PDB file of C-alpha atoms in Angstrom:
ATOM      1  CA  UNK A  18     -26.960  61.454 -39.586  1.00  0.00           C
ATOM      2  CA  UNK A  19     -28.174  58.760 -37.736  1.00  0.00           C
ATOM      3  CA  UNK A  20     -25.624  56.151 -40.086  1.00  0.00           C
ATOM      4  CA  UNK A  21     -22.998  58.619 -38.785  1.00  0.00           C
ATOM      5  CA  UNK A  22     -23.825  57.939 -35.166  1.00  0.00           C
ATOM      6  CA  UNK A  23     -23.482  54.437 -35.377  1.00  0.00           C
ATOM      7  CA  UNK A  24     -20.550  53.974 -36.974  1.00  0.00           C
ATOM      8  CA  UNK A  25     -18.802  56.641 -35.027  1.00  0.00           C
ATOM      9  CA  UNK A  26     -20.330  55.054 -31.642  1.00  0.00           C
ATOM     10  CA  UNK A  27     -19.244  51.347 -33.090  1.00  0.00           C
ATOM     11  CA  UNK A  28     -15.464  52.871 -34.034  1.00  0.00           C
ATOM     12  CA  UNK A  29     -15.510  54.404 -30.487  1.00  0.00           C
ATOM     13  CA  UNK A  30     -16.658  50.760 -28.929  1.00  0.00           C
ATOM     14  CA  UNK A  31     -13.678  49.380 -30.930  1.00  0.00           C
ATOM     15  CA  UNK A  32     -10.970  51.911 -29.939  1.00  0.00           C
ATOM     16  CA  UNK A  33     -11.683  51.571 -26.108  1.00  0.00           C
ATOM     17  CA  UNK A  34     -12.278  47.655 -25.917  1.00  0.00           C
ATOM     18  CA  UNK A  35      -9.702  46.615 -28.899  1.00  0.00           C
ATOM     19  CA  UNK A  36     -10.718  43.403 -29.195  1.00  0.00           C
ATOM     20  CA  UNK A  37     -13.319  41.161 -30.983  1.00  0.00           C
ATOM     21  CA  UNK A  38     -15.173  39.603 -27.493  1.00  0.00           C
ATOM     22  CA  UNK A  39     -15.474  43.031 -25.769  1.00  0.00           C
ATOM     23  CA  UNK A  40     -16.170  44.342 -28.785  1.00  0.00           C
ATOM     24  CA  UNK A  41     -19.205  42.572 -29.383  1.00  0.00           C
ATOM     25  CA  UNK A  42     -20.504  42.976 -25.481  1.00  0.00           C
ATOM     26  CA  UNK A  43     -21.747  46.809 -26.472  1.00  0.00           C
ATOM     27  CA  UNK A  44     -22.202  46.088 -30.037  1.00  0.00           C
ATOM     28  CA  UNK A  45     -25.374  44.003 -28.990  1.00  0.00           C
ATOM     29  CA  UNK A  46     -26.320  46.518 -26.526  1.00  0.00           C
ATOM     30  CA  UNK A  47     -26.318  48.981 -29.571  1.00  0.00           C
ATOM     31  CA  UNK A  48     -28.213  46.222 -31.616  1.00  0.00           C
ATOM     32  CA  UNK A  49     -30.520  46.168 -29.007  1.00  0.00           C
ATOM     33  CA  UNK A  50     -30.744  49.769 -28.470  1.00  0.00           C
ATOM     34  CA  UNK A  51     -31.712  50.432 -32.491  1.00  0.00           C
ATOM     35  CA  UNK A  52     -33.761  47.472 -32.447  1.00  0.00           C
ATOM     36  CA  UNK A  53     -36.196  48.918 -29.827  1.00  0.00           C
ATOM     37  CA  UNK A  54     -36.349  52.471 -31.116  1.00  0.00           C
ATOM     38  CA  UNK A  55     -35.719  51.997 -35.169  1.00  0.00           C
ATOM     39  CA  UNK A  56     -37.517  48.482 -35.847  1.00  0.00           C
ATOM     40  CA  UNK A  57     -35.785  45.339 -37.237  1.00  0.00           C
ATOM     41  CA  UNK A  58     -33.977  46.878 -40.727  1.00  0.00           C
ATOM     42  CA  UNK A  59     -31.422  48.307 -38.378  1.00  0.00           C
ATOM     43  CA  UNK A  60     -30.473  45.431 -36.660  1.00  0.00           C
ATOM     44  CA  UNK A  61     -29.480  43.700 -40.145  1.00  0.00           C
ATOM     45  CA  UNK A  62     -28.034  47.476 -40.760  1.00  0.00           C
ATOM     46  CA  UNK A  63     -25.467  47.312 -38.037  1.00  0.00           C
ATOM     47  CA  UNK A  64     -25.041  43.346 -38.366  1.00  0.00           C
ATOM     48  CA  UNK A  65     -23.469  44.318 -42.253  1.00  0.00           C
ATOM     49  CA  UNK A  66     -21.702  46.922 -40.566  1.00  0.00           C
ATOM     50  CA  UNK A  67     -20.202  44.356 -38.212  1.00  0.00           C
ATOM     51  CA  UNK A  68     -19.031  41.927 -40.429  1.00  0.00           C
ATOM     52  CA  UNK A  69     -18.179  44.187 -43.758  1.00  0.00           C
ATOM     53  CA  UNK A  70     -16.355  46.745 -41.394  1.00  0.00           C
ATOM     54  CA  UNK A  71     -14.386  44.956 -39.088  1.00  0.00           C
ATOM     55  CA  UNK A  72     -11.739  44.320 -41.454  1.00  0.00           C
ATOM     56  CA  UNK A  73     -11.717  47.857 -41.828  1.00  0.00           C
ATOM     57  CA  UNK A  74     -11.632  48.953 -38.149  1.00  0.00           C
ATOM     58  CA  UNK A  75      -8.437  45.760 -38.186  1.00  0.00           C
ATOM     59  CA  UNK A  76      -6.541  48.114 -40.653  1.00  0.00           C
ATOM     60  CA  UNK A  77      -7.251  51.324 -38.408  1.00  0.00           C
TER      61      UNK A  77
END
């Protein structure tokens, strides 16, 4: 549920900013954001979310 969050809230980030630089502007806040309340497996979570699905989110 949580996975779900994230990638809907990083898909959201994408489709409001469309592009890569203010794309990664809330991204970090969201790093930063799981980092404080999950602990550091979530930060390399999102960071493999970053760079394995932004070729996806391209495509969208």
């Amino acid at each position: 549920m949580i996975t779900l969050m994230i990638i809907l809230m990083i898909w959201l980030c994408w489709k409001i900013f469309k592009g890569i630089f203010s794309f990664i502007i809330p991204l970090i806040l969201i790093v930063i954001g799981l980092k404080l309340f999950f602990g550091l497996w979530w930060l390399w979570l999102v960071l493999f979310l970053l760079l394995g699905g932004h070729r996806y989110f391209q495509g969208v």
